[in-house]
Short mmCIF file of C-alpha atoms in Angstrom, two decimals:
data_model
loop_
_atom_site.label_atom_id
_atom_site.label_comp_id
_atom_site.label_asym_id
_atom_site.label_seq_id
_atom_site.Cartn_x
_atom_site.Cartn_y
_atom_site.Cartn_z
CA UNK A 104 -45.99 -25.64 57.73
CA UNK A 105 -46.87 -22.65 55.54
CA UNK A 106 -43.79 -20.83 56.87
CA UNK A 107 -41.52 -23.71 55.78
CA UNK A 108 -43.07 -23.68 52.29
CA UNK A 109 -42.46 -19.94 52.04
CA UNK A 110 -38.83 -20.41 53.07
CA UNK A 111 -38.37 -23.21 50.55
CA UNK A 112 -39.99 -21.15 47.81
CA UNK A 113 -37.80 -18.15 48.64
CA UNK A 114 -34.69 -20.34 48.62
CA UNK A 115 -35.68 -21.81 45.23
CA UNK A 116 -36.20 -18.29 43.91
CA UNK A 117 -32.72 -17.33 45.10
CA UNK A 118 -31.28 -20.37 43.35
CA UNK A 119 -33.14 -19.44 40.16
CA UNK A 120 -31.82 -15.86 40.31
CA UNK A 121 -28.29 -17.15 40.95
CA UNK A 122 -28.65 -19.50 38.00
CA UNK A 123 -29.80 -16.67 35.73
CA UNK A 124 -27.02 -14.37 36.92
CA UNK A 125 -24.42 -17.06 36.32
CA UNK A 126 -25.83 -17.86 32.89
CA UNK A 127 -25.76 -14.17 32.01
CA UNK A 128 -22.20 -13.85 33.27
CA UNK A 129 -21.04 -16.79 31.16
CA UNK A 130 -23.02 -15.99 28.00
CA UNK A 131 -22.44 -12.24 27.91
CA UNK A 132 -19.34 -11.35 29.87
CA UNK A 133 -17.16 -14.46 29.76
CA UNK A 134 -18.19 -15.71 26.34
CA UNK A 135 -15.13 -14.23 24.60
CA UNK A 136 -12.77 -16.14 26.87
CA UNK A 137 -14.61 -19.38 26.07
CA UNK A 138 -14.64 -18.54 22.37
CA UNK A 139 -10.89 -17.98 22.44
CA UNK A 140 -10.12 -21.08 24.47
CA UNK A 141 -7.91 -23.39 22.43
CA UNK A 142 -9.96 -26.38 23.53
CA UNK A 143 -13.18 -24.93 22.13
CA UNK A 144 -13.57 -26.13 18.54
CA UNK A 145 -17.11 -24.84 18.02
CA UNK A 146 -15.99 -21.40 16.84
CA UNK A 147 -13.49 -22.86 14.40
CA UNK A 148 -16.00 -25.37 13.06
CA UNK A 149 -18.60 -22.62 12.65
CA UNK A 150 -16.06 -20.34 10.95
CA UNK A 151 -15.33 -22.88 8.23
CA UNK A 152 -18.84 -24.32 8.13
CA UNK A 153 -20.04 -21.87 5.48
CA UNK A 154 -18.51 -20.34 2.32
CA UNK A 155 -16.46 -17.22 2.86
CA UNK A 156 -17.43 -14.00 1.09
CA UNK A 157 -15.42 -12.93 -1.92
CA UNK A 158 -12.94 -10.21 -2.85
CA UNK A 159 -13.92 -8.61 -6.17
CA UNK A 160 -11.88 -6.93 -8.91
CA UNK A 161 -13.81 -5.15 -11.67
CA UNK A 162 -16.95 -6.84 -10.38
CA UNK A 163 -15.56 -10.38 -10.62
CA UNK A 164 -14.41 -12.52 -7.67
CA UNK A 165 -10.73 -13.38 -7.39
CA UNK A 166 -11.44 -15.65 -4.43
CA UNK A 167 -13.77 -18.58 -3.76
CA UNK A 168 -14.59 -21.36 -1.30
CA UNK A 169 -14.15 -25.11 -1.85
CA UNK A 170 -16.36 -27.65 -0.05
CA UNK A 171 -14.01 -30.33 1.23
CA UNK A 172 -16.71 -32.34 3.02
CA UNK A 173 -14.43 -32.50 6.06
CA UNK A 174 -14.87 -31.33 9.63
CA UNK A 175 -13.57 -27.87 8.70
CA UNK A 176 -15.71 -27.83 5.63
CA UNK A 177 -14.76 -24.89 3.42
CA UNK A 178 -11.26 -23.97 2.26
CA UNK A 179 -10.30 -20.72 0.53
CA UNK A 180 -9.50 -20.74 -3.20
CA UNK A 181 -7.87 -18.03 -5.31
CA UNK A 182 -8.07 -17.14 -9.00
CA UNK A 183 -4.71 -15.90 -10.30
CA UNK A 184 -3.51 -16.19 -6.72
CA UNK A 185 0.10 -14.96 -7.18
CA UNK A 186 -1.05 -11.87 -9.09
CA UNK A 187 -3.50 -10.78 -6.40
CA UNK A 188 -1.67 -12.09 -3.30
CA UNK A 189 -0.29 -8.61 -2.38
CA UNK A 190 -3.92 -7.49 -2.15
CA UNK A 191 -5.87 -10.48 -0.86
CA UNK A 192 -3.24 -11.99 1.41
CA UNK A 193 -4.24 -15.49 2.54
CA UNK A 194 -7.00 -17.04 4.65
CA UNK A 195 -5.59 -20.21 6.17
CA UNK A 196 -7.21 -22.69 8.55
CA UNK A 197 -3.75 -23.21 10.01
CA UNK A 198 -2.04 -19.81 9.89
CA UNK A 199 -4.85 -17.26 10.06
CA UNK A 200 -5.40 -14.31 7.75
CA UNK A 201 -3.37 -11.46 6.24
CA UNK A 202 -3.91 -8.24 4.24
CA UNK A 203 -7.51 -7.83 2.93
CA UNK A 204 -8.47 -11.28 4.16
CA UNK A 205 -7.54 -10.05 7.64
CA UNK A 206 -8.62 -6.40 7.49
CA UNK A 207 -12.07 -7.36 6.17
CA UNK A 208 -12.37 -10.69 7.97
CA UNK A 209 -15.57 -9.74 9.77
CA UNK A 210 -17.40 -9.09 6.50
CA UNK A 211 -15.92 -12.06 4.65
CA UNK A 212 -16.51 -14.52 7.51
CA UNK A 213 -20.05 -13.28 8.19
CA UNK A 214 -19.44 -12.02 11.74
CA UNK A 215 -19.59 -8.27 11.15
CA UNK A 216 -22.70 -6.94 12.96
CA UNK A 217 -23.44 -4.69 9.95
CA UNK A 218 -24.27 -7.78 7.88
CA UNK A 219 -27.43 -8.22 9.96
CA UNK A 220 -30.54 -6.10 9.40
CA UNK A 221 -30.67 -6.00 13.21
CA UNK A 222 -27.11 -4.89 13.84
CA UNK A 223 -27.43 -4.19 17.57
CA UNK A 224 -28.94 -7.57 18.36
CA UNK A 225 -26.41 -9.37 16.17
CA UNK A 226 -23.59 -7.72 18.11
CA UNK A 227 -25.00 -9.20 21.33
CA UNK A 228 -26.02 -12.58 19.98
CA UNK A 229 -22.82 -13.11 17.93
CA UNK A 230 -24.78 -14.78 15.13
CA UNK A 231 -23.00 -15.72 11.92
CA UNK A 232 -24.51 -14.54 8.65
CA UNK A 233 -23.57 -15.44 5.07
CA UNK A 234 -20.22 -13.89 4.24
CA UNK A 235 -20.28 -10.49 2.55
CA UNK A 236 -18.16 -9.37 -0.38
CA UNK A 237 -15.34 -6.82 -0.54
CA UNK A 238 -15.33 -4.69 -3.71
CA UNK A 239 -11.82 -3.40 -4.40
CA UNK A 240 -10.69 -0.31 -6.30
CA UNK A 241 -8.29 -2.35 -8.47
CA UNK A 242 -8.32 -2.30 -12.26
CA UNK A 243 -7.75 -5.79 -13.60
CA UNK A 244 -5.89 -4.56 -16.70
CA UNK A 245 -3.50 -2.45 -14.61
CA UNK A 246 -2.85 -5.30 -12.20
CA UNK A 247 -2.11 -7.66 -15.08
CA UNK A 248 0.23 -5.17 -16.75
CA UNK A 249 2.18 -4.66 -13.52
CA UNK A 250 2.38 -8.39 -12.79
CA UNK A 251 3.53 -9.24 -16.30
CA UNK A 252 6.04 -6.38 -16.28
CA UNK A 253 7.72 -7.77 -13.16
CA UNK A 254 7.65 -11.38 -14.37
CA UNK A 255 10.92 -13.09 -13.44
CA UNK A 256 12.15 -10.05 -11.54
CA UNK A 257 12.14 -8.82 -7.97
CA UNK A 258 10.34 -5.59 -7.15
CA UNK A 259 6.98 -3.90 -6.77
CA UNK A 260 4.43 -1.66 -8.49
CA UNK A 261 1.83 0.65 -6.96
CA UNK A 262 -0.66 2.66 -9.01
CA UNK A 263 -3.30 5.08 -7.73
CA UNK A 264 -5.88 7.46 -9.13
CA UNK A 265 -4.59 10.95 -8.25
CA UNK A 266 -7.95 12.70 -7.84
CA UNK A 267 -9.44 10.11 -5.46
CA UNK A 268 -6.67 7.97 -3.95
CA UNK A 269 -8.11 4.74 -5.33
CA UNK A 270 -5.45 2.03 -5.54
CA UNK A 271 -5.56 0.77 -9.13
CA UNK A 272 -2.74 -1.80 -8.98
CA UNK A 273 -0.61 -3.32 -6.24
CA UNK A 274 1.91 -5.97 -7.24
CA UNK A 275 4.89 -7.55 -5.49
CA UNK A 276 7.37 -9.97 -7.04
CA UNK A 277 8.25 -12.70 -6.55
CA UNK A 278 4.85 -13.75 -5.30
CA UNK A 279 3.16 -16.97 -4.11
CA UNK A 280 -0.16 -18.80 -4.42
CA UNK A 281 -2.28 -18.22 -1.28
CA UNK A 282 -4.25 -21.41 -2.06
CA UNK A 283 -1.23 -23.43 -0.92
CA UNK A 284 -1.88 -22.21 2.64
CA UNK A 285 -5.68 -22.52 2.74
CA UNK A 286 -6.20 -25.91 4.42
CA UNK A 287 -4.69 -27.64 7.42
CA UNK A 288 -2.99 -30.74 6.01
CA UNK A 289 0.66 -31.71 5.80
CA UNK A 290 1.03 -30.00 2.41
CA UNK A 291 0.06 -26.68 3.98
CA UNK A 292 2.75 -27.05 6.63
CA UNK A 293 5.33 -27.87 3.96
CA UNK A 294 4.27 -24.86 1.87
CA UNK A 295 4.48 -22.57 4.87
CA UNK A 296 7.97 -23.77 5.73
CA UNK A 297 9.14 -23.48 2.14
CA UNK A 298 7.80 -19.95 1.72
CA UNK A 299 9.39 -18.77 4.95
CA UNK A 300 12.76 -20.32 4.05
CA UNK A 301 12.80 -18.73 0.61
CA UNK A 302 15.53 -16.07 0.50
CA UNK A 303 13.46 -14.00 -1.96
CA UNK A 304 10.66 -13.64 0.64
CA UNK A 305 7.67 -14.18 -1.65
CA UNK A 306 5.18 -13.57 1.20
CA UNK A 307 6.62 -10.08 1.80
CA UNK A 308 4.40 -7.42 0.26
CA UNK A 309 7.08 -5.20 -1.24
CA UNK A 310 4.55 -2.65 -2.52
CA UNK A 311 3.43 -1.57 0.97
CA UNK A 312 5.47 -3.44 3.59
CA UNK A 313 9.05 -2.86 2.38
CA UNK A 314 10.82 0.49 2.32
CA UNK A 315 13.63 1.33 -0.10
CA UNK A 316 15.98 4.26 -0.55
CA UNK A 317 14.02 6.18 -3.21
CA UNK A 318 17.11 7.63 -4.86
CA UNK A 319 16.53 10.36 -7.39
CA UNK A 320 12.74 9.93 -7.40
CA UNK A 321 12.86 11.82 -4.08
CA UNK A 322 14.07 14.86 -6.02
CA UNK A 323 10.38 15.48 -6.75
CA UNK A 324 9.97 16.26 -3.04
CA UNK A 325 13.16 18.32 -2.87
CA UNK A 326 12.24 20.37 -5.93
CA UNK A 327 8.76 21.03 -4.51
CA UNK A 328 10.28 22.15 -1.20
CA UNK A 329 12.74 24.46 -2.95
CA UNK A 330 10.02 26.08 -5.06
CA UNK A 331 7.61 26.47 -2.15
CA UNK A 332 10.36 27.98 0.03
CA UNK A 333 11.37 30.46 -2.69
CA UNK A 334 14.91 29.05 -2.85
CA UNK A 335 14.24 28.65 -6.59
CA UNK A 336 11.94 31.14 -8.32
CA UNK A 337 12.61 30.49 -11.99
CA UNK A 338 13.10 26.99 -13.43
CA UNK A 339 15.58 28.33 -15.98
CA UNK A 340 17.81 30.41 -13.70
CA UNK A 341 21.24 29.03 -12.86
CA UNK A 342 21.43 27.44 -9.41
CA UNK A 343 25.04 28.31 -8.49
CA UNK A 344 25.81 24.62 -7.86
CA UNK A 345 29.40 23.35 -8.10
CA UNK A 346 30.31 20.03 -9.66
CA UNK A 347 31.54 18.17 -7.69
CA UNK A 348 29.81 19.41 -4.55
CA UNK A 349 31.66 19.05 -1.24
CA UNK A 350 29.22 17.97 1.45
CA UNK A 351 29.06 20.65 4.19
CA UNK A 352 31.49 20.07 7.05
CA UNK A 353 33.25 17.21 5.26
CA UNK A 354 35.86 16.48 2.61
CA UNK A 355 33.48 14.15 0.78
CA UNK A 356 32.72 15.13 -2.79
CA UNK A 357 29.37 14.37 -4.39
CA UNK A 358 29.43 13.81 -8.15
CA UNK A 359 26.95 13.24 -10.98
CA UNK A 360 26.28 10.52 -13.51
CA UNK A 361 25.43 13.18 -16.11
CA UNK A 362 27.55 15.98 -17.49
CA UNK A 363 26.62 19.63 -17.55
CA UNK A 364 25.34 19.77 -13.96
CA UNK A 365 27.52 22.65 -12.79
CA UNK A 366 25.22 25.62 -12.08
CA UNK A 367 22.47 23.82 -13.97
CA UNK A 368 19.00 25.42 -13.83
CA UNK A 369 16.42 23.41 -11.91
CA UNK A 370 14.65 22.36 -15.09
CA UNK A 371 17.78 20.79 -16.58
CA UNK A 372 18.98 19.45 -13.23
CA UNK A 373 15.67 17.64 -12.80
CA UNK A 374 15.65 16.41 -16.39
CA UNK A 375 19.12 14.88 -16.08
CA UNK A 376 18.96 14.12 -12.36
CA UNK A 377 21.92 16.17 -11.11
CA UNK A 378 22.79 15.01 -7.59
CA UNK A 379 24.91 18.08 -6.82
CA UNK A 380 22.13 20.54 -7.56
CA UNK A 381 19.52 18.80 -5.42
CA UNK A 382 21.86 18.04 -2.53
CA UNK A 383 22.72 21.74 -2.32
CA UNK A 384 19.06 22.75 -2.68
CA UNK A 385 18.14 20.51 0.24
CA UNK A 386 20.73 22.22 2.42
CA UNK A 387 19.47 25.65 1.32
CA UNK A 388 15.86 24.74 2.11
CA UNK A 389 16.88 23.47 5.55
CA UNK A 390 15.92 20.40 7.52
CA UNK A 391 12.73 21.85 9.00
CA UNK A 392 11.17 22.82 5.68
CA UNK A 393 12.41 19.66 3.97
CA UNK A 394 10.89 17.54 6.74
CA UNK A 395 7.63 19.49 6.61
CA UNK A 396 7.31 19.00 2.86
CA UNK A 397 8.17 15.30 3.10
CA UNK A 398 5.58 14.95 5.86
CA UNK A 399 2.94 16.65 3.74
CA UNK A 400 3.58 14.08 1.00
CA UNK A 401 3.10 11.28 3.54
CA UNK A 402 6.53 10.54 4.96
CA UNK A 403 6.85 9.82 8.70
CA UNK A 404 3.21 8.71 8.90
CA UNK A 405 3.04 5.50 10.92
CA UNK A 406 -0.77 5.30 10.79
CA UNK A 407 -1.43 4.86 7.06
CA UNK A 408 -3.86 2.00 6.32
CA UNK A 409 -5.54 1.04 3.02
CA UNK A 410 -7.23 -0.72 5.05
CA UNK A 411 -4.30 -2.99 6.03
CA UNK A 412 -1.27 -1.26 7.45
CA UNK A 413 1.46 0.29 5.31
CA UNK A 414 5.09 0.48 6.44
CA UNK A 415 6.17 3.96 7.47
CA UNK A 416 8.17 5.88 4.87
CA UNK A 417 10.79 7.99 6.61
CA UNK A 418 12.67 11.25 6.23
CA UNK A 419 15.16 11.78 9.06
CA UNK A 420 14.49 15.04 10.91
CA UNK A 421 17.66 14.94 13.02
CA UNK A 422 20.49 15.30 10.54
CA UNK A 423 23.47 17.58 10.01
CA UNK A 424 23.91 19.47 6.75
CA UNK A 425 25.95 16.74 5.06
CA UNK A 426 23.34 14.14 5.98
CA UNK A 427 20.58 16.48 4.85
CA UNK A 428 22.27 16.84 1.47
CA UNK A 429 22.27 13.06 1.01
CA UNK A 430 18.73 12.74 2.36
CA UNK A 431 17.56 15.28 -0.22
CA UNK A 432 18.66 13.00 -3.08
CA UNK A 433 16.90 9.98 -1.59
CA UNK A 434 19.89 8.48 0.19
CA UNK A 435 21.17 8.35 3.81
CA UNK A 436 18.13 7.43 6.01
CA UNK A 437 15.41 8.39 3.52
CA UNK A 438 13.20 5.34 2.91
CA UNK A 439 9.93 4.91 1.03
CA UNK A 440 7.44 2.25 0.01
CA UNK A 441 6.42 2.10 -3.65
CA UNK A 442 2.92 3.17 -2.55
CA UNK A 443 4.39 6.29 -0.92
CA UNK A 444 6.26 7.23 -4.09
CA UNK A 445 3.07 6.72 -6.12
CA UNK A 446 1.48 9.22 -3.70
CA UNK A 447 4.30 11.67 -4.46
CA UNK A 448 3.66 11.43 -8.21
CA UNK A 449 -0.10 11.67 -7.63
CA UNK A 450 0.31 14.88 -5.62
CA UNK A 451 2.03 16.54 -8.57
CA UNK A 452 -0.70 15.31 -10.92
CA UNK A 453 -3.46 16.47 -8.58
CA UNK A 454 -2.46 20.11 -8.25
CA UNK A 455 -0.40 19.56 -5.12
CA UNK A 456 -3.08 17.69 -3.15
CA UNK A 457 -2.41 14.26 -1.67
CA UNK A 458 -5.45 12.01 -1.38
CA UNK A 459 -5.26 9.21 1.18
CA UNK A 460 -4.97 5.94 -0.78
CA UNK A 461 -7.60 3.24 -0.30
CA UNK A 462 -8.20 -0.24 -1.64
CA UNK A 463 -11.81 -1.04 -0.70
CA UNK A 464 -14.57 0.74 -2.60
CA UNK A 465 -17.39 -0.83 -0.62
CA UNK A 466 -18.50 -3.95 1.24
CA UNK A 467 -21.76 -5.74 0.53
CA UNK A 468 -24.06 -8.36 2.00
CA UNK A 469 -24.85 -11.56 0.16
CA UNK A 470 -27.03 -10.45 -2.70
CA UNK A 471 -25.21 -7.16 -3.24
CA UNK A 472 -26.77 -4.74 -0.75
CA UNK A 473 -24.15 -2.22 0.34
CA UNK A 474 -22.92 -2.48 3.92
CA UNK A 475 -20.34 0.32 3.88
CA UNK A 476 -18.60 2.55 1.34
CA UNK A 477 -15.23 4.25 1.25
CA UNK A 478 -16.86 7.68 1.34
CA UNK A 479 -14.93 10.88 0.74
CA UNK A 480 -11.23 10.64 1.49
CA UNK A 481 -9.26 13.29 3.37
CA UNK A 482 -6.63 15.27 1.50
CA UNK A 483 -3.75 17.56 2.39
CA UNK A 484 -1.78 20.13 0.44
CA UNK A 485 1.75 18.88 -0.21
CA UNK A 486 2.76 21.96 -2.23
CA UNK A 487 1.25 25.11 -3.63
CA UNK A 488 -0.82 24.66 -6.82
CA UNK A 489 1.62 26.96 -8.64
CA UNK A 490 4.48 24.69 -7.57
CA UNK A 491 2.58 21.63 -8.75
CA UNK A 492 2.18 23.22 -12.20
CA UNK A 493 5.93 23.75 -12.44
CA UNK A 494 6.60 20.22 -11.22
CA UNK A 495 4.29 18.84 -13.90
CA UNK A 496 6.25 20.78 -16.52
CA UNK A 497 9.54 19.32 -15.32
CA UNK A 498 8.21 15.76 -15.10
CA UNK A 499 6.87 16.03 -18.65
CA UNK A 500 10.30 17.24 -19.80
CA UNK A 501 11.90 14.13 -18.25
CA UNK A 502 9.71 11.90 -20.42
CA UNK A 503 9.92 14.00 -23.57
CA UNK A 504 13.67 14.51 -23.69
CA UNK A 505 15.30 13.39 -20.45
CA UNK A 506 16.02 10.10 -18.70
CA UNK A 507 12.41 8.84 -18.84
CA UNK A 508 11.71 8.64 -22.57
CA UNK A 509 10.82 4.94 -22.27
CA UNK A 510 7.60 5.97 -20.51
CA UNK A 511 6.26 8.02 -23.42
CA UNK A 512 2.73 7.04 -24.55
CA UNK A 513 1.32 8.22 -27.90
CA UNK A 514 -1.88 10.21 -27.44
CA UNK A 515 -1.16 11.02 -23.80
CA UNK A 516 0.71 13.47 -21.61
CA UNK A 517 3.13 11.65 -19.33
CA UNK A 518 5.29 13.04 -16.54
CA UNK A 519 7.97 11.02 -14.79
CA UNK A 520 11.14 10.88 -12.75
CA UNK A 521 13.80 8.19 -12.84
CA UNK A 522 15.91 7.02 -9.94
CA UNK A 523 18.78 4.66 -9.26
CA UNK A 524 19.12 4.05 -5.54
CA UNK A 525 22.34 2.67 -4.12
CA UNK A 526 22.32 0.58 -0.98
CA UNK A 527 24.28 -2.00 0.97
CA UNK A 528 27.58 -1.71 2.80
CA UNK A 529 29.63 0.86 0.94
CA UNK A 530 26.86 0.98 -1.69
CA UNK A 531 27.99 -2.47 -2.82
CA UNK A 532 24.49 -3.84 -3.38
CA UNK A 533 22.91 -3.96 -6.82
CA UNK A 534 21.21 -0.55 -7.18
CA UNK A 535 17.43 -0.36 -7.19
CA UNK A 536 15.89 1.01 -10.37
CA UNK A 537 12.98 3.41 -9.72
CA UNK A 538 10.46 5.24 -11.85
CA UNK A 539 7.56 7.40 -10.67
CA UNK A 540 5.09 8.88 -13.12
CA UNK A 541 1.59 10.03 -13.97
CA UNK A 542 -0.40 10.08 -17.19
CA UNK A 543 -3.35 11.90 -18.75
CA UNK A 544 -5.03 10.94 -21.99
CA UNK A 545 -5.36 13.75 -24.53
CA UNK A 546 -9.15 13.68 -24.07
CA UNK A 547 -8.98 13.54 -20.27
CA UNK A 548 -9.54 16.62 -18.14
CA UNK A 549 -7.14 15.43 -15.43
CA UNK A 550 -4.45 12.78 -14.92
CA UNK A 551 -5.98 9.33 -14.49
CA UNK A 552 -3.12 7.38 -12.94
CA UNK A 553 0.08 7.78 -10.95
CA UNK A 554 2.55 4.90 -10.76
CA UNK A 555 5.67 3.96 -8.85
CA UNK A 556 7.86 1.06 -9.92
CA UNK A 557 10.93 -0.33 -8.18
CA UNK A 558 13.05 -3.15 -9.61
CA UNK A 559 15.51 -4.69 -7.16
CA UNK A 560 17.45 -6.96 -9.52
CA UNK A 561 17.46 -4.54 -12.40
CA UNK A 562 20.36 -5.84 -14.50
CA UNK A 563 23.36 -8.08 -14.36
CA UNK A 564 25.66 -5.22 -15.35
CA UNK A 565 25.65 -2.62 -12.58
CA UNK A 566 26.61 0.09 -15.04
CA UNK A 567 23.52 -0.54 -17.17
CA UNK A 568 20.98 -0.23 -14.36
CA UNK A 569 18.61 2.72 -14.63
CA UNK A 570 15.11 3.67 -13.65
CA UNK A 571 14.49 4.81 -17.20
CA UNK A 572 15.65 1.54 -18.73
CA UNK A 573 14.35 -1.01 -16.23
CA UNK A 574 11.37 0.52 -14.43
CA UNK A 575 9.90 3.04 -16.90
CA UNK A 576 8.64 0.43 -19.42
CA UNK A 577 6.69 -1.29 -16.63
CA UNK A 578 5.16 2.01 -15.56
CA UNK A 579 4.26 2.78 -19.15
CA UNK A 580 2.41 -0.53 -19.51
CA UNK A 581 0.42 0.10 -16.33
CA UNK A 582 -0.46 3.66 -17.35
CA UNK A 583 -1.54 2.51 -20.82
CA UNK A 584 -3.76 -0.16 -19.27
CA UNK A 585 -5.53 2.44 -17.12
CA UNK A 586 -5.91 4.98 -19.93
CA UNK A 587 -7.40 2.34 -22.23
CA UNK A 588 -9.74 0.91 -19.60
CA UNK A 589 -13.38 2.04 -19.67
CA UNK A 590 -14.42 4.44 -16.94
CA UNK A 591 -15.53 2.67 -13.78
CA UNK A 592 -19.30 2.77 -13.33
CA UNK A 593 -20.36 4.57 -10.23
CA UNK A 594 -16.94 6.17 -9.93
#
């Protein structure tokens, strides 16, 4: 009898072990598959069962959470939604998350293990904590100036702090209200359909997700490459550049909008944006050095994140001399996001160093305790410091007496470069108006802001379109807003 009891006890022990093993398998190893199962509503209910953390600008939230009292209890709300949409993105019960709402979803939704004082255990237990906050690098005044400057127009603005890489403004127009996509009702479906049918693509983040031909603003890169390579040694020496310039190996003649470009010194060619001079300089520098300089500024980098991804700006490395000439004046296959061109201006302002741009200063738990900070940002040398000094001189000349006078700010030193980029079949599209710039207050030790502006629908009259006329005033307003803003506490 005792033997049968032992056998029964052993069998029961085996069943208990099997039960524990199976429970462990399900709860630890197969839990993700159950969590992701479309039939499992518990995760979704839990996700919207508590308020979401907020995204902050200058210490104030630009997001919120509304208690609907429904099964999926909390819906996302946005303050000045269209103005901040290129930064926040949307958090929708129906369509998921984008931009910062997506990149920082773990913190905002309360699932990031770092929100727990017992991070290791939280990663195993998958507990949900009160949503944390995301503190951005944005300056409210700069964001407002950029948004108001683009009102009623199509385009984008990106502004960064040259010495750190902090993104100070990021605006795309036309925009949309992310609140319209927050819930899961019929109105959300209608809004989604309407936004996606809109030919102006308001959901598209033009500041970081659309690339444009940069036109003459790319001459900043070409001039830096020519100076670094020793192709030009003195800004005031003649460049031996014909006008018109016949593209190498072709019968195609390149001309200028301005007069006096034949053999123009680099200083004057930059000031009046002579295509012939810079096309020839690009050919003299050569494709390898041009590509290397463009890469140092940030072109051809497919991995840039701020923390959400940024479209790759490109400089074609497999071109013949004629194509290289066009690439060197921001045409052919050269493409750039407004953020990339702000990085170009920032490199000049920062002594030739490019700081990786970033949008999140820190993340915090409920109550304000810091979870993570941006930390020091990597940098790379885009040009020699001596070249950067000469580039600053030339950009200041553009604003003082060249094509960028509309960017001048009393009581400040401003450098800039205009651009008018043609596009479309046979260049038939309305040209894009560009302006890239940086500014330093007279009492500042270093430039405080670098800006890039692109306006797609610049003017009704094609002949009146210009970066100086259409984009420079917007850049000026953004730069003034930053220079007048009080210094950010704690950096």
